[in-house]
């Protein structure tokens, strides 16, 4: 059962890779030797990225930057990045990139929504993509991440792992995407163990390791034996608190979030709710080049770029029956049979459903 | 003959020193860039192009970035002139922005003119109110304003966080920002097709007004005396310097408050948690570089604005990462200070 799940995960990862590769080939991108020009008319397309934090954060911004680099490396396109500090610089950067002939500009975060909308109206020839954006237009594309679908599966695993029946969640800044993952995680826990208590703390910081550790320790003292985090760079503090609790009490586990953190603390991290931002950026770039980047792409379990990844080193921690239920839930969520509770922070009803983030043809 | 040579050397000295300082700093900045694997020529080219490459860039990027620095720079100068070390422009800016936004979004039915006047008044009052606590503690209890204004910055920061996460959060109740302010409250572009808003004009008018006030009126003279020598002011028996300091401090807070609201009304249209990247602190450098002279602050703010706009272009067009850009900027500012110091020393030597 367990190895089956791991194998499935491996297959899934393989699928992401193949899918990306075929998508690139299909769009007429450069061949492996890079000699082909993706744009036969002349110069290759240009893609730019704006982040409002450093790309060295090993998390949200780093994922976007990696995606940009992947676009540059595998498609041979011209790439550029700017870290913006103020909303005044948002407009400045969008305008500059559009005027310099960049055809596709990513604004990585909801904060870029207003400025991207202004730029999209002013520069109809360029396409603006806003991560977690909330409004769409012909050349304005919100990219919606459904990390909560993976968080739900992690919650099911946590519900199966916990013996105390108390599960804790340590978050950074209390924003809807973070709250959404916890809402789904809690629902996942309840799906497996309806009696379980779920604790929730927000530290107010994405990178305050000490605060994250303190919050985690407090939850562990309140009886939690399984913790999940959504604190980006401060996750180390949560894992450390779990390690220390285990030394004292003998039993404590953690779950990773955003990136595959199974190797960060392989002895305590049972699995991670993962979002593959680089793969999504590459897909979006390819879809844009094909002319199919429209509407509001949603990247959930069905896209393969969001998933719950169990730690192979701790494969026997999650009970086999729970493993099976997770596998079933994964299929149900992907097919739409099971809807994960989430915070409807995007004006989804008004957003067109068109999506380039399609499941790959098998 | 020898005397002649000495005289020439002495005449050149005031020019040579700043030129050398500038050249040395540029060389250090270039070396740092090269060390990071970036072409200094490309980087400096992008810097200049980004800030001054076209009229539109100069107006829409450089002057837009200069506006909050111009206003906070003036705010700092007004306080410093009177000898009040107001380090709290950052907090006063946030308080002003919050007051303006709160009024604007709760009063959408007001006409444009009324809303314009009311929001400006609210922002000035908000900034001044934030200066009240340090003023009271300074005059009543003798607590140094450097520490109190600095601490009030943190209070403002957390208050802004609390408000945009709670009572002032957008009506969808989702992201940590306020609703968009009504169109009537937004500042129009000065020139169609550019982003430069009327806030820059407000800054220019304020600079001109302060210049005249400081140099031509008895009130301005009292401020300068109170700042230069409070004991002489007391000894003169003609006015109470403490009173002058209080009013200057209050005016300083009001101007900083305006800076915050103008940024919202002219650029962002909403209040965010991270509205200011620290303008209230940079303003101290802006004001000191201009030696607290209102006219010179305009130039100083534009220089800082150009560095900001050019820094963005360095990232975009030369691929220099943010950290290197900020480091280079800091070096250039140091060079400017060295140049300024050189000229000042030279001019003192002459007299």
XYZ file of C-alpha atoms in Angstrom:
713
model
C 0.000 0.000 0.000
C 2.558 2.480 1.161
C 5.112 1.829 -1.497
C 2.277 1.952 -3.967
C 1.517 5.477 -2.905
C 5.124 6.489 -3.189
C 5.306 4.943 -6.599
C 2.257 6.871 -7.596
C 3.889 10.021 -6.424
C 6.999 9.226 -8.452
C 4.867 8.549 -11.480
C 3.157 11.842 -10.956
C 6.412 13.711 -10.822
C 7.530 11.937 -13.926
C 4.306 12.980 -15.533
C 4.913 16.632 -14.695
C 8.318 16.407 -16.314
C 7.076 14.660 -19.467
C 4.126 16.930 -19.747
C 6.310 19.992 -19.545
C 8.616 18.485 -22.130
C 5.814 17.649 -24.556
C 4.228 21.030 -24.062
C 7.490 22.679 -24.952
C 7.919 20.502 -28.026
C 4.348 21.152 -29.074
C 4.770 24.891 -28.963
C 7.653 24.660 -31.358
C 10.204 25.622 -28.760
C 13.870 25.074 -29.206
C 15.049 21.528 -29.663
C 17.386 19.964 -27.182
C 20.448 21.549 -28.747
C 18.800 24.944 -28.459
C 19.406 25.816 -32.108
C 15.776 26.386 -32.995
C 14.439 29.860 -32.575
C 10.973 29.697 -30.971
C 9.902 32.722 -32.949
C 10.657 32.248 -36.641
C 9.796 35.870 -37.372
C 12.938 37.098 -35.681
C 13.929 37.858 -32.120
C 12.829 35.439 -29.420
C 10.074 36.408 -26.960
C 10.921 38.246 -23.797
C 9.546 37.406 -20.372
C 9.836 39.452 -17.198
C 9.103 38.815 -13.538
C 8.335 41.173 -10.665
C 8.636 40.036 -7.067
C 8.061 42.117 -3.970
C 10.670 40.242 -1.946
C 14.116 38.749 -2.396
C 14.366 35.698 -4.649
C 16.706 34.156 -2.090
C 13.829 33.320 0.282
C 13.844 29.618 -0.618
C 10.071 29.846 -0.893
C 7.444 31.901 -2.696
C 9.742 34.329 -4.524
C 12.465 31.785 -5.167
C 9.953 29.495 -6.885
C 8.930 32.268 -9.265
C 12.509 33.164 -10.059
C 13.327 29.537 -10.721
C 10.367 29.439 -13.091
C 11.687 32.480 -14.916
C 15.108 30.904 -15.237
C 13.549 27.712 -16.504
C 11.758 29.708 -19.194
C 15.078 31.248 -20.157
C 16.985 27.967 -20.099
C 14.549 25.595 -21.748
C 12.893 27.968 -24.217
C 15.884 30.195 -24.885
C 13.849 33.340 -24.326
C 15.132 36.638 -23.010
C 14.330 37.000 -19.312
C 14.509 39.821 -16.802
C 13.597 40.269 -13.149
C 12.984 43.217 -10.856
C 12.430 43.203 -7.130
C 10.028 46.042 -6.395
C 9.805 47.796 -3.055
C 6.808 50.071 -3.356
C 3.516 50.200 -5.261
C 4.959 53.173 -7.184
C 7.564 50.804 -8.577
C 4.928 48.267 -9.642
C 3.616 50.609 -12.356
C 7.099 51.729 -13.231
C 8.274 48.177 -13.834
C 5.197 47.071 -15.800
C 5.418 50.145 -18.040
C 9.158 49.774 -18.569
C 8.910 46.111 -19.481
C 5.966 46.646 -21.836
C 7.756 49.524 -23.549
C 10.952 47.509 -23.849
C 9.024 44.879 -25.822
C 8.528 42.218 -23.160
C 5.500 40.254 -24.303
C 4.801 38.421 -21.056
C 5.195 39.933 -17.596
C 4.575 38.028 -14.354
C 3.643 39.936 -11.198
C 4.148 37.385 -8.432
C 1.503 38.194 -5.826
C -1.963 39.701 -5.382
C -0.378 43.074 -4.623
C 0.356 43.531 -8.345
C -3.324 43.308 -9.339
C -4.139 47.034 -9.598
C -0.929 48.012 -11.374
C -1.158 45.062 -13.780
C -4.702 46.051 -14.644
C -3.618 49.594 -15.446
C -0.705 48.327 -17.541
C -2.888 45.786 -19.362
C -5.278 48.530 -20.435
C -2.398 50.707 -21.596
C -0.385 48.006 -23.409
C -2.746 45.623 -25.208
C 0.131 43.852 -26.967
C 1.676 42.581 -23.751
C 0.205 39.922 -21.463
C 0.274 40.378 -17.706
C 0.029 37.407 -15.355
C -0.745 37.997 -11.675
C -0.096 35.164 -9.229
C -3.172 34.832 -6.985
C -4.740 37.612 -9.031
C -8.433 38.306 -8.852
C -9.523 39.780 -12.167
C -9.129 38.746 -15.809
C -9.085 40.573 -19.140
C -7.947 39.744 -22.666
C -4.298 40.318 -21.724
C -4.602 40.072 -17.949
C -4.396 36.554 -16.535
C -4.732 35.624 -12.867
C -2.815 32.470 -11.995
C -4.636 30.708 -9.208
C -2.887 28.190 -6.977
C -4.960 25.572 -5.238
C -2.409 24.535 -2.662
C -5.311 23.812 -0.318
C -6.045 20.656 -2.304
C -2.655 19.283 -1.313
C -3.094 20.632 2.211
C -6.304 18.599 2.494
C -4.418 15.401 1.686
C -1.713 16.368 4.189
C -4.477 16.904 6.751
C -5.790 13.386 6.108
C -2.306 12.006 6.656
C -1.947 14.088 9.835
C -5.291 12.811 11.102
C -4.041 9.286 10.572
C -0.658 9.913 12.189
C -1.882 11.725 15.310
C -2.516 9.547 18.357
C -3.205 12.440 20.720
C -6.029 13.659 18.499
C -4.581 17.162 18.614
C -3.067 18.676 15.470
C -1.437 22.099 15.238
C -0.995 24.629 12.439
C 1.592 27.429 12.600
C 1.137 30.198 10.047
C 2.995 33.361 9.141
C 0.953 36.373 8.100
C -2.772 35.815 8.319
C -3.680 36.197 4.631
C -6.366 34.290 2.746
C -4.053 31.903 0.859
C -2.459 30.857 4.159
C -5.790 30.621 5.970
C -7.166 28.636 3.035
C -4.485 25.981 3.342
C -5.242 25.635 7.046
C -8.972 25.448 6.454
C -8.401 22.591 4.021
C -5.814 20.940 6.249
C -8.246 20.994 9.163
C -10.969 19.510 6.951
C -8.563 16.753 5.920
C -7.807 15.981 9.550
C -11.526 15.844 10.338
C -12.178 13.550 7.372
C -9.974 10.922 8.988
C -10.515 11.726 12.651
C -13.702 13.751 13.270
C -12.918 13.948 17.003
C -9.554 15.622 16.523
C -8.832 19.108 17.860
C -7.083 21.503 15.502
C -4.986 24.383 16.887
C -4.125 27.435 14.794
C -1.541 30.167 15.408
C -0.301 32.968 13.155
C 3.022 34.523 14.129
C 2.668 37.563 11.870
C 5.960 36.885 10.091
C 7.123 34.672 7.249
C 10.738 34.563 8.342
C 10.819 34.897 12.138
C 12.274 31.498 13.035
C 12.157 32.140 16.784
C 8.482 33.153 16.732
C 7.583 30.103 14.645
C 9.439 27.824 17.035
C 7.789 29.438 20.051
C 4.314 29.050 18.513
C 5.058 25.430 17.593
C 6.334 24.612 21.089
C 3.228 26.151 22.628
C 1.005 23.955 20.490
C 3.057 20.888 21.334
C 2.703 21.712 25.044
C -1.033 21.927 24.515
C -0.945 18.304 23.478
C -0.474 18.396 19.726
C 1.642 15.580 18.330
C 1.463 16.559 14.653
C 2.175 20.047 13.284
C 1.961 21.654 9.887
C 3.287 25.111 9.026
C 2.767 27.796 6.449
C 5.537 30.172 7.439
C 7.811 30.064 4.386
C 11.389 30.718 5.502
C 10.666 30.233 9.239
C 9.639 26.585 8.876
C 12.945 25.479 10.357
C 11.733 26.735 13.737
C 8.673 24.487 13.561
C 10.724 21.432 12.656
C 13.177 22.207 15.456
C 10.360 22.461 17.996
C 9.045 19.077 16.844
C 12.527 17.551 17.173
C 12.837 18.851 20.735
C 9.347 17.701 21.686
C 10.194 14.273 20.415
C 13.300 14.126 22.591
C 11.143 14.919 25.611
C 8.020 12.945 24.819
C 9.040 10.485 22.172
C 6.351 11.206 19.634
C 5.915 14.239 17.398
C 5.659 14.710 13.666
C 5.612 17.585 11.208
C 4.376 18.319 7.700
C 6.026 20.591 5.155
C 4.319 23.179 2.990
C 4.857 25.014 -0.304
C 8.006 23.168 -1.281
C 9.065 19.547 -0.884
C 10.599 19.818 2.599
C 10.891 16.099 3.208
C 14.663 16.333 2.957
C 14.887 19.420 5.192
C 14.130 17.391 8.323
C 13.812 13.820 7.027
C 13.360 12.306 10.501
C 10.300 14.401 11.417
C 8.617 15.526 8.167
C 6.040 12.911 7.181
C 5.194 14.615 3.912
C 4.808 17.976 2.202
C 1.986 19.847 0.488
C 3.874 21.013 -2.576
C 3.278 23.560 -5.266
C 5.594 23.441 -8.274
C 5.692 27.137 -9.193
C 8.551 26.800 -11.704
C 6.625 24.184 -13.686
C 3.502 26.354 -13.662
C 5.391 29.396 -14.900
C 6.910 27.384 -17.721
C 3.470 26.045 -18.658
C 2.012 29.532 -18.620
C 4.819 30.821 -20.851
C 4.324 27.992 -23.319
C 0.558 28.490 -23.333
C 1.063 32.201 -23.884
C 3.287 31.530 -26.877
C 0.680 29.183 -28.301
C -1.985 31.815 -27.788
C -3.929 29.676 -25.337
C -3.177 31.562 -22.122
C -6.591 32.995 -21.359
C -9.093 33.249 -18.571
C -8.075 32.256 -15.091
C -5.909 29.125 -14.969
C -6.356 27.161 -11.771
C -3.496 24.961 -10.707
C -4.706 22.237 -8.405
C -4.153 18.513 -7.998
C -5.521 17.920 -11.490
C -2.687 19.962 -13.004
C -0.079 17.756 -11.373
C 1.793 20.848 -10.233
C 0.155 20.778 -6.804
C 0.439 17.605 -4.761
C 0.947 15.996 -1.401
C 4.355 14.329 -1.443
C 4.979 11.708 1.266
C 8.468 11.391 2.686
C 9.770 8.040 1.409
C 11.987 7.714 4.507
C 8.919 7.761 6.785
C 6.607 5.787 4.531
C 5.447 3.502 7.363
C 4.283 6.300 9.660
C 0.939 6.837 7.932
C -1.437 3.877 8.496
C -2.082 1.843 5.361
C -5.847 2.400 5.377
C -5.329 6.158 5.552
C -2.853 5.874 2.673
C -5.547 4.246 0.607
C -8.077 6.909 1.502
C -5.590 9.629 0.550
C -5.042 8.008 -2.828
C -8.810 7.888 -3.345
C -9.248 11.500 -2.253
C -6.479 12.555 -4.638
C -8.390 11.010 -7.518
C -11.699 12.461 -6.366
C -10.317 15.979 -6.014
C -8.627 15.789 -9.403
C -11.826 14.581 -11.050
C -13.943 17.163 -9.266
C -15.941 14.592 -7.297
C -14.589 15.953 -4.024
C -14.453 19.659 -3.402
C -11.948 20.862 -0.835
C -13.258 23.669 1.370
C -11.493 26.907 0.630
C -11.713 30.601 1.197
C -13.292 32.172 -1.838
C -10.959 35.090 -1.940
C -10.944 35.362 -5.686
C -13.850 36.737 -7.606
C -14.198 33.328 -9.137
C -17.745 33.633 -10.297
C -16.753 36.439 -12.594
C -13.655 34.700 -13.873
C -13.788 32.677 -17.073
C -12.960 29.023 -16.605
C -10.571 28.618 -19.536
C -7.413 27.000 -18.342
C -4.141 26.083 -20.005
C -3.177 24.102 -16.929
C -4.706 20.921 -18.270
C -3.872 17.429 -17.167
C -1.318 15.983 -19.509
C -2.404 13.484 -22.129
C -1.296 10.123 -20.833
C 57.035 81.448 -9.822
C 56.820 78.957 -7.011
C 54.245 81.144 -5.339
C 52.229 81.179 -8.547
C 52.227 77.395 -8.684
C 51.127 77.229 -5.083
C 48.324 79.637 -5.810
C 47.089 77.521 -8.727
C 47.223 74.406 -6.591
C 45.270 76.163 -3.887
C 42.700 77.371 -6.404
C 42.255 73.890 -7.769
C 42.033 72.246 -4.374
C 38.324 72.854 -3.745
C 37.494 71.369 -7.136
C 39.984 68.547 -6.936
C 38.787 67.143 -3.655
C 35.133 66.514 -4.586
C 36.067 65.345 -8.063
C 38.485 62.870 -6.538
C 35.873 61.715 -4.025
C 33.342 61.176 -6.800
C 35.840 59.397 -9.035
C 37.005 57.171 -6.186
C 33.446 56.207 -5.257
C 32.505 55.485 -8.846
C 35.608 53.324 -9.111
C 34.669 51.431 -5.937
C 31.076 50.978 -7.139
C 32.308 49.820 -10.538
C 34.724 47.382 -8.914
C 31.940 45.993 -6.722
C 29.672 45.541 -9.734
C 32.449 43.878 -11.714
C 33.157 41.625 -8.734
C 29.540 40.489 -8.859
C 29.926 39.686 -12.544
C 27.999 42.726 -13.795
C 29.233 45.154 -16.385
C 29.686 48.556 -14.670
C 29.157 50.347 -17.970
C 25.852 48.565 -18.558
C 24.780 49.135 -14.966
C 25.541 52.863 -14.896
C 24.112 53.226 -18.393
C 20.870 51.614 -17.229
C 20.844 53.830 -14.131
C 21.075 57.019 -16.176
C 18.719 55.772 -18.881
C 16.143 54.619 -16.350
C 16.082 57.956 -14.541
C 16.631 60.444 -17.372
C 16.229 58.392 -20.575
C 13.163 60.299 -21.735
C 10.856 63.032 -20.556
C 8.255 60.475 -19.706
C 10.713 58.484 -17.626
C 11.913 61.568 -15.841
C 8.361 62.691 -15.069
C 6.702 59.317 -14.521
C 9.499 57.498 -12.697
C 12.060 59.883 -11.235
C 9.735 62.664 -10.120
C 7.059 60.233 -8.906
C 9.681 58.548 -6.732
C 10.992 61.945 -5.637
C 7.588 63.208 -4.433
C 7.313 61.410 -1.064
C 10.996 62.153 -0.410
C 10.505 65.821 -1.214
C 7.592 66.118 1.212
C 9.150 64.103 4.040
C 12.461 65.884 3.406
C 10.722 69.226 3.935
C 9.027 67.835 7.039
C 12.349 66.791 8.533
C 13.955 70.122 7.630
C 11.219 72.169 9.323
C 11.758 70.311 12.598
C 15.557 70.190 12.370
C 15.714 73.930 11.640
C 14.023 74.579 14.953
C 16.327 72.145 16.700
C 13.713 69.413 17.104
C 15.214 66.099 16.015
C 12.146 64.540 14.482
C 13.111 61.004 13.449
C 9.410 60.142 13.231
C 8.505 61.269 9.717
C 7.923 57.613 8.822
C 5.238 57.169 11.475
C 3.703 60.580 10.803
C 3.535 59.671 7.104
C 1.637 56.480 7.904
C -0.690 58.280 10.314
C -1.469 60.883 7.653
C -2.108 58.242 5.011
C -4.411 56.341 7.368
C -6.372 59.456 8.296
C -6.803 60.450 4.655
C -7.793 56.972 3.524
C -10.225 56.466 6.385
C -11.988 59.710 5.530
C -11.958 59.139 1.758
C -13.422 55.645 1.804
C -16.087 56.516 4.364
C -17.260 59.593 2.481
C -17.554 58.607 -1.177
C -20.517 60.886 -1.861
C -18.523 64.064 -1.211
C -17.736 66.265 -4.202
C -14.179 66.252 -5.520
C -13.263 69.694 -4.218
C -14.659 69.089 -0.742
C -13.046 65.675 -0.557
C -9.716 67.066 -1.728
C -9.691 69.734 0.971
C -11.017 67.408 3.659
C -8.566 64.583 2.979
C -5.583 66.926 2.871
C -6.708 68.452 6.163
C -7.248 65.018 7.699
C -3.818 63.811 6.577
C -2.096 66.906 7.953
C -4.000 66.524 11.206
C -3.121 62.815 11.390
C 0.587 63.498 10.917
C 0.503 66.359 13.415
C -1.349 64.227 15.938
C 1.406 61.625 15.655
C 3.924 64.328 16.538
C 1.885 65.454 19.563
C 3.021 62.703 21.913
C 6.744 63.346 21.353
C 6.142 67.095 21.633
C 4.291 66.717 24.917
C 6.894 64.347 26.326
C 9.683 66.688 25.259
C 8.171 69.860 26.682
C 6.453 68.423 29.771
C 8.853 65.706 30.816
C 12.056 66.490 29.012
C 12.166 63.139 27.220
C 14.383 63.343 24.154
C 12.390 63.420 20.932
C 14.836 61.199 19.060
C 13.733 58.177 21.041
C 10.037 59.065 21.279
C 9.598 59.850 17.575
C 11.461 56.678 16.674
C 9.230 54.588 18.924
C 6.099 56.255 17.582
C 7.141 54.962 14.137
C 6.668 51.403 15.347
C 3.324 52.237 16.888
C 2.206 53.692 13.541
C 3.478 50.667 11.674
C 1.531 48.281 13.876
C -1.529 50.511 13.870
C -1.451 50.495 10.053
C -1.123 46.696 10.081
C -3.999 46.359 12.490
C -6.258 48.698 10.546
C -5.683 47.184 7.101
C -6.100 43.701 8.547
C -9.214 44.677 10.464
C -11.471 47.727 10.480
C -10.177 49.249 7.223
C -9.748 45.995 5.325
C -11.223 45.957 1.824
C -14.928 45.202 1.796
C -14.332 41.724 0.334
C -12.490 41.134 3.599
C -9.739 39.244 1.863
C -6.413 40.926 1.328
C -4.608 43.179 3.752
C -5.331 46.462 2.056
C -8.118 49.025 2.116
C -10.718 49.511 -0.559
C -9.773 51.767 -3.418
C -10.371 55.399 -2.562
C -13.110 57.113 -4.607
C -12.002 58.601 -7.919
C -12.893 62.051 -6.621
C -10.165 61.757 -3.985
C -7.431 60.705 -6.414
C -4.910 63.199 -7.712
C -4.935 63.693 -11.465
C -1.805 63.412 -13.616
C -0.147 66.774 -14.208
C 0.473 65.966 -17.859
C -1.744 63.580 -19.809
C 0.031 60.317 -20.564
C 2.438 60.570 -17.651
C 2.124 59.299 -14.099
C 3.335 62.488 -12.465
C 0.547 63.611 -10.163
C -0.364 66.920 -8.588
C 1.356 65.857 -5.362
C 4.703 66.857 -6.810
C 3.328 70.340 -7.403
C 2.180 70.450 -3.780
C 5.745 69.615 -2.774
C 7.183 72.360 -4.990
C 4.738 74.964 -3.673
C 5.456 73.916 -0.116
C 9.202 74.149 -0.731
C 8.802 77.613 -2.216
C 6.565 78.748 0.629
C 8.933 77.428 3.293
C 11.879 79.036 1.565
C 10.167 82.427 1.627
C 8.926 81.944 5.184
C 12.299 80.917 6.541
C 14.311 83.627 4.819
C 11.914 86.576 4.614
C 9.585 86.564 7.616
C 10.037 87.274 11.331
C 8.456 83.888 12.069
C 11.076 82.134 9.954
C 13.794 84.128 11.652
C 12.495 83.040 15.074
C 12.554 79.400 13.959
C 16.153 79.740 12.855
C 17.186 81.468 16.064
C 15.379 78.909 18.203
C 17.222 76.156 16.373
C 20.620 77.797 16.245
C 20.718 79.061 19.816
C 17.745 78.645 22.117
C 19.628 80.401 24.926
C 20.188 83.455 22.774
C 16.494 83.370 21.965
C 15.595 83.293 25.655
C 18.141 85.994 26.433
C 16.662 88.243 23.772
C 13.423 88.162 25.701
C 11.487 88.716 22.489
C 9.920 85.294 22.108
C 9.644 81.906 23.731
C 11.792 79.426 21.769
C 9.964 76.435 23.280
C 6.762 77.652 21.673
C 8.469 78.020 18.298
C 9.900 74.509 18.603
C 6.455 73.099 19.408
C 4.852 74.681 16.368
C 7.693 73.698 14.041
C 7.501 70.136 15.296
C 3.747 70.108 14.740
C 4.145 71.531 11.222
C 6.783 68.892 10.528
C 4.361 66.130 11.477
C 1.610 67.687 9.360
C 3.827 67.831 6.254
C 4.921 64.221 6.740
C 1.256 63.259 7.085
C 0.518 64.977 3.766
C 3.335 62.959 2.177
C 1.579 59.723 3.128
C -1.836 60.729 1.869
C -0.413 62.186 -1.366
C 1.273 58.869 -2.075
C -2.070 57.075 -1.702
C -4.086 59.681 -3.630
C -1.524 60.074 -6.396
C -0.057 56.599 -6.859
C -1.477 53.589 -5.049
C -5.178 54.418 -4.671
C -5.248 52.218 -1.561
C -3.504 51.864 1.751
C -1.239 48.831 2.139
C 0.764 47.578 5.096
C 3.997 48.191 3.238
C 3.097 51.591 1.829
C 6.439 53.180 2.636
C 9.820 51.528 2.097
C 11.250 53.885 4.729
C 10.829 57.298 3.117
C 10.646 58.896 6.548
C 14.190 57.717 7.248
C 15.605 58.430 3.793
C 14.104 61.893 4.228
C 16.731 62.644 6.879
C 19.475 62.037 4.312
C 17.533 64.078 1.741
C 17.206 67.017 4.138
C 20.770 66.877 5.450
C 22.254 66.612 1.966
C 20.331 69.803 1.155
C 21.574 71.369 4.414
C 17.916 71.835 5.405
C 17.408 74.419 2.656
C 13.884 74.007 1.196
C 14.997 74.829 -2.353
C 17.949 72.480 -2.195
C 15.677 69.746 -0.832
C 13.835 69.770 -4.164
C 17.101 68.975 -5.958
C 18.172 66.489 -3.314
C 14.827 64.654 -3.500
C 15.035 64.489 -7.296
C 18.542 63.015 -7.023
C 17.244 60.331 -4.652
C 14.234 59.774 -6.909
C 16.556 59.352 -9.867
C 18.602 56.794 -7.933
C 15.409 54.911 -7.130
C 14.129 54.962 -10.701
C 17.568 54.227 -12.131
C 18.011 51.407 -9.628
C 14.929 49.693 -11.016
C 16.350 49.993 -14.519
C 19.662 48.538 -13.311
C 17.759 45.440 -12.258
C 15.665 45.222 -15.413
C 18.152 46.151 -18.108
C 21.530 45.239 -16.639
C 20.437 42.239 -14.568
C 21.994 43.602 -11.387
C 20.257 42.126 -8.316
C 18.417 44.377 -5.876
C 21.034 44.103 -3.129
C 23.849 45.272 -5.438
C 21.656 48.100 -6.707
C 20.997 49.362 -3.193
C 24.674 49.048 -2.313
C 25.683 51.065 -5.361
C 23.071 53.688 -4.517
C 24.366 53.989 -0.971
C 27.911 54.469 -2.300
C 26.754 57.195 -4.675
C 24.998 58.997 -1.828
C 28.176 58.790 0.239
C 30.072 60.236 -2.701
C 27.601 63.118 -2.920
C 28.079 63.831 0.774
C 31.847 63.775 0.332
C 31.608 66.136 -2.616
C 29.325 68.450 -0.681
C 31.627 68.387 2.301
C 34.584 69.161 0.063
C 32.896 72.201 -1.432
C 31.747 73.386 1.953
C 35.237 73.091 3.434
C 36.600 74.940 0.420
C 34.098 77.772 0.649
C 34.804 78.159 4.368
C 38.505 78.320 3.592
C 37.871 81.171 1.181
C 36.025 83.428 3.535
